[in-house]
Coordinates of C-alpha atoms in Angstrom, one line a residue:
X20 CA -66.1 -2.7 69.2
X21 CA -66.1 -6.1 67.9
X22 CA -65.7 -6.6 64.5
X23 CA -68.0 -6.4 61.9
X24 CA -68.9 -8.7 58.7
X25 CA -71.3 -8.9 55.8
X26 CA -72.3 -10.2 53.3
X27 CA -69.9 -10.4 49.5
X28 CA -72.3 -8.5 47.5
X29 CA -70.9 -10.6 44.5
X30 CA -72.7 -13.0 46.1
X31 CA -70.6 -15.5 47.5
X32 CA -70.8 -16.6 51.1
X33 CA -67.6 -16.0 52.5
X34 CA -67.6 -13.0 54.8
X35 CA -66.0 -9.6 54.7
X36 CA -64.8 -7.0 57.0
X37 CA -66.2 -3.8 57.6
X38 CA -64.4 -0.7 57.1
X39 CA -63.8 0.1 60.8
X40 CA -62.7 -3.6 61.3
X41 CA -60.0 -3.9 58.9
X42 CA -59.2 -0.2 60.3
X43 CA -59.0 -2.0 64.3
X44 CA -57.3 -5.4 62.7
X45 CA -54.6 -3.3 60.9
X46 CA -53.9 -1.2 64.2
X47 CA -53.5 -4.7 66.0
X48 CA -50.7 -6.1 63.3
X49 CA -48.6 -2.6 63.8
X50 CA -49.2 -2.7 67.6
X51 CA -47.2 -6.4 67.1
X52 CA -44.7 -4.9 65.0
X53 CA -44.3 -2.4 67.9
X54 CA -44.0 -4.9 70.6
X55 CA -41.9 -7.2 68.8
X56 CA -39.4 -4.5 67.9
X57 CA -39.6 -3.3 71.9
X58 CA -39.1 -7.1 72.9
X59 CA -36.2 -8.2 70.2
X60 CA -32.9 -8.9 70.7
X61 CA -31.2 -6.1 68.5
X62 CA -31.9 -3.2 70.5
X63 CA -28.5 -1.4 70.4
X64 CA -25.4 -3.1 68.9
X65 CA -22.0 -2.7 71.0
X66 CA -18.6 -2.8 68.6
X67 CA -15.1 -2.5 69.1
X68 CA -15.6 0.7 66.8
X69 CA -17.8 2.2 63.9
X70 CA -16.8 -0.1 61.0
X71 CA -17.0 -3.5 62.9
X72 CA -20.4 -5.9 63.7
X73 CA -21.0 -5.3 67.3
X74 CA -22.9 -7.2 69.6
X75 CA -26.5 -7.1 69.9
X76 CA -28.2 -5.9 73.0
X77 CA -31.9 -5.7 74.2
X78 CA -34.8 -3.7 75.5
X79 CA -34.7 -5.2 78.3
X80 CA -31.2 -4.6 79.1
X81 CA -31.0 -0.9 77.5
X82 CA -34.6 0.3 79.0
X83 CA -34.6 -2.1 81.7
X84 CA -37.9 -2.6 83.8
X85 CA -39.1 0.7 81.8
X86 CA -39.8 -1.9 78.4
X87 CA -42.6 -3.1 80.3
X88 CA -44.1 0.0 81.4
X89 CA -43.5 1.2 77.6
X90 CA -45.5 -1.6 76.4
X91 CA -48.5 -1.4 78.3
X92 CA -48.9 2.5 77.9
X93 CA -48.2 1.8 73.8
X94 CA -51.3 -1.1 73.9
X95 CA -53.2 1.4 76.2
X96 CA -53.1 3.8 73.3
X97 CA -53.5 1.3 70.3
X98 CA -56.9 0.1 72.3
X99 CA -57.9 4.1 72.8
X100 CA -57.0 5.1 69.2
X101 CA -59.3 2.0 67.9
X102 CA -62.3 3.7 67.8
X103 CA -63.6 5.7 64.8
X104 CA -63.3 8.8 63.3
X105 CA -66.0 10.9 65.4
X106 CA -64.2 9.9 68.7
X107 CA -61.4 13.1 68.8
X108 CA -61.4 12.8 72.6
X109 CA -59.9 9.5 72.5
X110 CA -57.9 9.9 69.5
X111 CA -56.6 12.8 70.8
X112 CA -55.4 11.0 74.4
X113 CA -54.2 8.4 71.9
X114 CA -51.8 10.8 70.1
X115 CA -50.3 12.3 73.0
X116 CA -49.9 8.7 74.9
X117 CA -47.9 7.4 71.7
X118 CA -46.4 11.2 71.0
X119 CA -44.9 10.6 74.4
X120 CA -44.1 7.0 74.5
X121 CA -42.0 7.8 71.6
X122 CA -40.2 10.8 73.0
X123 CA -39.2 8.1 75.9
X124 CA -38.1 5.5 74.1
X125 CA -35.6 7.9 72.3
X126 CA -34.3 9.4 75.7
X127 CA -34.5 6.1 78.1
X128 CA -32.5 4.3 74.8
X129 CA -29.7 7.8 75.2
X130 CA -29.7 7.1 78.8
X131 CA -29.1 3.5 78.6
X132 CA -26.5 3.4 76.0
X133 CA -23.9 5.9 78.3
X134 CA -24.9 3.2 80.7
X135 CA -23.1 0.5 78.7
X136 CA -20.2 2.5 77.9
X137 CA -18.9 3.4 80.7
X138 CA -15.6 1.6 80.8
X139 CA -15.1 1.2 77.3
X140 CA -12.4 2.6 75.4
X141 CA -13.6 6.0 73.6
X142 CA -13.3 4.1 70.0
X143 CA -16.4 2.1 71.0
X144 CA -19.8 2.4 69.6
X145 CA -23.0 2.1 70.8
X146 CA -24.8 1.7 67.5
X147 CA -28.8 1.8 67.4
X148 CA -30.2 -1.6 66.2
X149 CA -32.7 -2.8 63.6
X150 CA -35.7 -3.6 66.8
X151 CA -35.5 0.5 67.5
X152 CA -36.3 1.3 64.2
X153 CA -39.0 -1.2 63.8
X154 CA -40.4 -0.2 67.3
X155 CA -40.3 3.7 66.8
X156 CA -41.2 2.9 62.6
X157 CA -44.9 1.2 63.8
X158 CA -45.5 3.9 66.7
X159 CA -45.1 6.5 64.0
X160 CA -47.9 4.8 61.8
X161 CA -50.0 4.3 64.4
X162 CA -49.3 7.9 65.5
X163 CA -50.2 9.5 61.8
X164 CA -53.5 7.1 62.3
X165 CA -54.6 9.2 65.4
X166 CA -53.7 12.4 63.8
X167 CA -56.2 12.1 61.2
X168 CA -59.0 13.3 63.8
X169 CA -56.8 16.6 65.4
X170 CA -56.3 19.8 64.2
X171 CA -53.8 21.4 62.8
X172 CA -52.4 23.4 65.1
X173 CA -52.6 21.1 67.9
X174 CA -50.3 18.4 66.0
X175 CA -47.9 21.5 65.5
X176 CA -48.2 22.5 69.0
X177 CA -47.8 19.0 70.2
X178 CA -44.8 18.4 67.3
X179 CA -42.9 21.7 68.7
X180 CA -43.0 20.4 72.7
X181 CA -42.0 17.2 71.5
X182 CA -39.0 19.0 69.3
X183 CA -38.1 20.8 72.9
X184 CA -37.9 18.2 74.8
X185 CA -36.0 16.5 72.5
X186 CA -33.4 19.2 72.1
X187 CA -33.5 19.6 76.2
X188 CA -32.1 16.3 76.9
X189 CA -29.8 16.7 73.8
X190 CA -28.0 19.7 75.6
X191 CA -28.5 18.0 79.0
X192 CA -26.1 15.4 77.4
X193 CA -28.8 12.2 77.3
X194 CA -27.7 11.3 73.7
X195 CA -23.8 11.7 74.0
X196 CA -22.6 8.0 73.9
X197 CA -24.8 7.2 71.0
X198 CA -22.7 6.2 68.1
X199 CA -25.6 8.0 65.8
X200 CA -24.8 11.6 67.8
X201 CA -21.3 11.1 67.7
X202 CA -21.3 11.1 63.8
X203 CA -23.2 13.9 63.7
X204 CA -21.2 16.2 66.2
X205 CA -18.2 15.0 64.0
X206 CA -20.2 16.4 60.2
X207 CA -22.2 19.1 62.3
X208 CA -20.9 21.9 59.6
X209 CA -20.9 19.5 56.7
X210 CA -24.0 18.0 57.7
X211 CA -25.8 21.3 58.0
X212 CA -23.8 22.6 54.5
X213 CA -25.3 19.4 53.3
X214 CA -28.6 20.2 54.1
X215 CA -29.0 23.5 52.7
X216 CA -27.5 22.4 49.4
X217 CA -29.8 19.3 49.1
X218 CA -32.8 21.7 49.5
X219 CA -31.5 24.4 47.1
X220 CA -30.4 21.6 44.7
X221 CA -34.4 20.3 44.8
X222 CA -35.7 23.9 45.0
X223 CA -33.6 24.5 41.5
X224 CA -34.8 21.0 40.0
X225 CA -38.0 21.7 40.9
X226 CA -38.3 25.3 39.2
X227 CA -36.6 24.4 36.3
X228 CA -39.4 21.6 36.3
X229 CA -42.1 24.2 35.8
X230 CA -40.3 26.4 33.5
X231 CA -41.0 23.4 30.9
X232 CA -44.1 21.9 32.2
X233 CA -45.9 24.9 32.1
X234 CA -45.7 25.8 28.6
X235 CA -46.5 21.6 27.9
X236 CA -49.2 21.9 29.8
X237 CA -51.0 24.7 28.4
X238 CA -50.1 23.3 24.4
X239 CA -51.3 19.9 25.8
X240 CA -54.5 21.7 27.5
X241 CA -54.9 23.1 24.2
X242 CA -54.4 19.9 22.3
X243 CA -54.9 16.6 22.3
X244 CA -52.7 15.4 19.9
X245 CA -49.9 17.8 21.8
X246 CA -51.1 15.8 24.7
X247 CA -50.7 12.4 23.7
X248 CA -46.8 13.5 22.3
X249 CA -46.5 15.4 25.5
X250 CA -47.4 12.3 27.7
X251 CA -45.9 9.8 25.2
X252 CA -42.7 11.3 26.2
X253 CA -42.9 12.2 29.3
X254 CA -44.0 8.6 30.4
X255 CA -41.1 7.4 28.3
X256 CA -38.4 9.4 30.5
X257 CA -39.9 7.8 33.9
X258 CA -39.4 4.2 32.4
X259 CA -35.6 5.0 32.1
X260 CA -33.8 3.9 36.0
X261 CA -32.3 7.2 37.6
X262 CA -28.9 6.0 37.9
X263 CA -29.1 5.3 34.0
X264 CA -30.6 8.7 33.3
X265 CA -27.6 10.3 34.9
X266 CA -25.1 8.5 33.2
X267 CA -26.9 9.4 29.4
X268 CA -26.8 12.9 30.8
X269 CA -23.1 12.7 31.9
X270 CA -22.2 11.4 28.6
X271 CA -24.0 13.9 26.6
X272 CA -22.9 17.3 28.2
X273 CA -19.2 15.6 28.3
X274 CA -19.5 15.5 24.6
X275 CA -21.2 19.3 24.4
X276 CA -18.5 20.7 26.5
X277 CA -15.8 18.9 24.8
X278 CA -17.7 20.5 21.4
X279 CA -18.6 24.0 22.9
X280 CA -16.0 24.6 25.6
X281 CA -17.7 28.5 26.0
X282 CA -20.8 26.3 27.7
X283 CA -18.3 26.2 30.9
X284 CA -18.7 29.9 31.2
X285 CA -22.2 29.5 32.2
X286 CA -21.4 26.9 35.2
X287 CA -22.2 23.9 32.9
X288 CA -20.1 20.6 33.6
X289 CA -20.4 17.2 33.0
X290 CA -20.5 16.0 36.5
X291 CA -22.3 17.9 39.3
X292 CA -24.8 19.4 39.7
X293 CA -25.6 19.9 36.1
X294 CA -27.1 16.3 35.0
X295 CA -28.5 15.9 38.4
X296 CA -31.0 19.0 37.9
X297 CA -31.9 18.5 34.2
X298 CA -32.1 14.9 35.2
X299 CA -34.8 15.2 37.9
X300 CA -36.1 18.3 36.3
X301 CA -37.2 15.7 33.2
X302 CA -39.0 13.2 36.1
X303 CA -40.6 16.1 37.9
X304 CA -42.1 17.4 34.6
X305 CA -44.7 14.2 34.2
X306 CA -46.8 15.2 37.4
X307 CA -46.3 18.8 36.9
X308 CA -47.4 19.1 33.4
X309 CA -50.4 16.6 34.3
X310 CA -51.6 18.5 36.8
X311 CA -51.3 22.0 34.9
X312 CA -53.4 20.5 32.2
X313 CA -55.9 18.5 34.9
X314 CA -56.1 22.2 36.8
X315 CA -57.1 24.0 33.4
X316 CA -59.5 21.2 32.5
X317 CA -60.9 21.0 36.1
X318 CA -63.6 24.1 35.8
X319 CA -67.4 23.1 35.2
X320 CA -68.4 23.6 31.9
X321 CA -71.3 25.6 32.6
X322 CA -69.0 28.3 34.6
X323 CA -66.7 28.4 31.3
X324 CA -69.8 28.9 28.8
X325 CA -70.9 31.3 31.2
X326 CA -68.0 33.5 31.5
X327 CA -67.9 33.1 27.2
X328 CA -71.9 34.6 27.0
X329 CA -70.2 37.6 29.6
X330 CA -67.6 38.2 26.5
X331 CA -64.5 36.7 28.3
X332 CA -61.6 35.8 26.1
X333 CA -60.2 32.4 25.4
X334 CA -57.1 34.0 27.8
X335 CA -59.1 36.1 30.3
X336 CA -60.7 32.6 30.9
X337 CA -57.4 31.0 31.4
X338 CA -56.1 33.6 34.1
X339 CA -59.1 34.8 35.4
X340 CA -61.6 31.3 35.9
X341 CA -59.4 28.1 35.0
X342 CA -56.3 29.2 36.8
X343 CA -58.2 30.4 40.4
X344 CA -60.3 27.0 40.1
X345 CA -57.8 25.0 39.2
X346 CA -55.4 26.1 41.9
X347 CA -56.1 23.2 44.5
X348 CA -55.1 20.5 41.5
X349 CA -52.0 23.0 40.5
X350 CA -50.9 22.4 44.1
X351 CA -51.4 18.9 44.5
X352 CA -49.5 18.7 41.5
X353 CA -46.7 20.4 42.9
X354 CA -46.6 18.8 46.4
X355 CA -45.8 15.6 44.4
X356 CA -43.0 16.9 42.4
X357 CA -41.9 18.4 45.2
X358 CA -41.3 15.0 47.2
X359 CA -40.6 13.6 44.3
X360 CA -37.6 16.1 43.8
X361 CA -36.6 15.7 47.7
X362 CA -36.1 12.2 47.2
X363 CA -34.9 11.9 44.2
X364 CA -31.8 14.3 44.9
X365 CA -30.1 11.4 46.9
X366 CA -29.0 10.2 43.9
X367 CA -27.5 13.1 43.1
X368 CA -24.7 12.3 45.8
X369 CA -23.5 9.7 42.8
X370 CA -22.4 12.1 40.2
X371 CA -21.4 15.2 42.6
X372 CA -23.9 17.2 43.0
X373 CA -23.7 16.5 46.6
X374 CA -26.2 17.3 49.3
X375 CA -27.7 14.8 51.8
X376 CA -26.6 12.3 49.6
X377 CA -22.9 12.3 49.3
X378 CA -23.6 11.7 53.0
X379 CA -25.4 8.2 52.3
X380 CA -23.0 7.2 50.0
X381 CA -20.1 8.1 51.9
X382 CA -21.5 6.0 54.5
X383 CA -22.2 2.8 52.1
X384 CA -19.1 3.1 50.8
X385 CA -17.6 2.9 54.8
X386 CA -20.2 -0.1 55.8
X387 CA -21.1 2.7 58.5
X388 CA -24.7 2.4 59.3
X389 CA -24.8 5.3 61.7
X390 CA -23.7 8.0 58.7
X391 CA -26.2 6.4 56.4
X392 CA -28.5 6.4 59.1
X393 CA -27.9 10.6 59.4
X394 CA -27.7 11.4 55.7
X395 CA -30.9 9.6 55.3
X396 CA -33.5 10.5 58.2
X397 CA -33.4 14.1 57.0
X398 CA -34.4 13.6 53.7
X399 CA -37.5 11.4 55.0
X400 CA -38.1 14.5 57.4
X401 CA -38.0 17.1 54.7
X402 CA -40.0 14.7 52.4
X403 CA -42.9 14.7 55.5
X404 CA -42.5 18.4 56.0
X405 CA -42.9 19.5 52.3
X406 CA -45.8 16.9 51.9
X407 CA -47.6 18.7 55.3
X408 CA -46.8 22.0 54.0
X409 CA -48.2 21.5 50.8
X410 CA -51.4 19.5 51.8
X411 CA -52.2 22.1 54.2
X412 CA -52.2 24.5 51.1
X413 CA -54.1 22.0 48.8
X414 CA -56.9 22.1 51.5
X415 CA -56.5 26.1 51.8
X416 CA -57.3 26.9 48.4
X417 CA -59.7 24.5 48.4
X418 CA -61.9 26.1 50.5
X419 CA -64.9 27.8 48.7
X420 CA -64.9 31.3 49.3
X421 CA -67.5 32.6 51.9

């Protein structure tokens, strides 16, 4: 479809893009971005070992004649996908085409690195360049694009064969020179004890989040001049730079302990875990408490007046008509803290707390790209996953009841 203009309503003559052409022109820049990753020169990079610059290598010479073949099928899908919203057919071959194109890329790039090493003493690495990521960043875009028009459980269902594939040619040995799997096989027990502890540490911050906010929420519900303290504070506390936060909180439960040395009895220390929950627990508590008092305030004023004339108390309101309307706000609420504490928890890494991001940092602190690399990607993947879950909820309790 050609694009579309019209008229600036403001009255000026220059023209403006329609909603469906700035959706196609946007879908033609990251198709660019795709190519030009798949065409650069960075590819892979081959060092001596993990801590020196290697040299940079191609598509062309990793994929080979496969880069071309890769590039067409990719533009095939941008074109299919470039269609609006009521065309699933075509978005749907769209997905799949780029779902796939992907899931080559990854394996033809495994087979093509063991290529390269062969020969090379076992110190060298074949480290994945910057034009991968670009590549693989703008199919993924342009995959969550297509998406948009499939259901739910056929972007599970098409997620899960992908996963299998995925973990096929992992066991079948595709991804063994890659300098990427080789740190990981290497951390495999700390990278999974890693894992579990960054999602219990963000599970903890996120719970004693809404211990607080609650209560705030319902005082500020109540009111407003709770509120504007409430908010006054909590908007001061998001102003304040993580890292800075963390060191105030250091410094200050140093000086408790030192003054109450039974408060170590309870787990409490100065470094650890400690100041990195009540730390992200206080950033967490501005979207929570917002959206407790957005989800009280949420139900029509007729349907409150009407459950008053029915003799309802000011609290059989609350749980019985404010709360079960106000659910779907209540959960958006919560899917952003939830990121929000995900993401945040990296920083933890700094003061002890560990998780996914001592993993990072250790890596910084080596100049090894390939271990920030793997500390890193899973906490973008959990990120995703909690934002899906949660959505998915947001919609389900959303739903008016039949």
């Amino acid at each position: 479809m050609p694009p579309q203009f019209h008229a600036d309503e403001s009255g000026d003559n220059l023209p403006v893009l329609s909603p469906i052409a700035a959706a196609v022109s946007l879908r033609c820049v990251v198709l660019a971005t795709a190519l030009l990753g798949l065409y650069g020169a960075a590819w892979l990079s081959i060092a001596a070992n993990r801590l020196l610059p290697g040299a940079s290598v191609g598509a062309l010479t990793v994929l080979g004649p496969w880069t071309h073949v890769v590039a067409v099928l990719v533009a095939l899908a941008a074109a299919l996908g470039s269609t609006t919203s009521a065309d699933g057919m075509r978005r749907a071959a769209a997905f799949v085409l780029l779902l796939t194109m992907m899931i080559s890329i990854v394996i033809l790039t495994g087979l093509g690195a063991g290529e390269l090493m062969q020969g090379r003493p076992p110190a060298a690495r074949a480290m994945v360049g910057a034009s991968f990521w670009i590549a693989l960043a703008s199919l993924t875009v342009l995959l969550f694009d297509d998406a948009r028009g499939l259901s739910a459980g056929r972007i599970w269902a098409c997620a899960a064969l992908a996963l299998g594939t995925l973990a096929a040619a992992r066991r079948a040995g595709v991804f063994d020179a890659l300098s990427l799997f080789i740190e990981f096989q290497a951390r495999a027990e700390a990278f999974q004890a890693a894992t579990l502890r960054h999602l219990a540490l963000s599970a903890a911050a996120l719970l004693l989040a809404f211990a607080a906010s609650l209560p705030l929420g319902w005082l500020a519900f109540r009111s407003r001049r709770i509120k504007s303290g409430v908010d006054a504070a909590l908007n001061a506390i998001q102003v304040i730079p993580a890292v800075a936060l963390f060191g105030i909180l250091v410094s200050l439960l140093s000086l408790a302990l030192a003054a109450w040395p039974s408060l170590r009895r309870l787990g409490l220390a100065g470094i650890g875990p400690t100041p990195a929950l009540i730390g992200i627990a206080c950033y967490l508590a501005l979207p929570l408490t917002r959206s407790i008092t957005a989800g009280f305030l949420s139900p029509d004023p007729s349907v409150i007046e009407a459950a008053r004339a029915m003799g309802m108390t000011t609290r059989r309101i609350a749980w019985e008509v404010r709360l079960p309307l106000g659910l779907p706000v209540f959960v958006g609420g919560l899917r952003v803290a939830l990121v929000q504490s995900i993401g945040l928890m990296t920083l933890g890494g700094l003061i002890g707390a560990g998780g996914l991001g001592a993993i990072v940092f250790e890596g910084m602190a080596q100049f090894a790209s390939d271990l920030i690399i793997l500390g890193s990607a899973p906490i973008v993947g959990l990120a995703i996953l909690a934002d899906a879950t949660l959505k998915a909820a947001e919609r389900l309790v959303g739903r008016p009841l039949s």
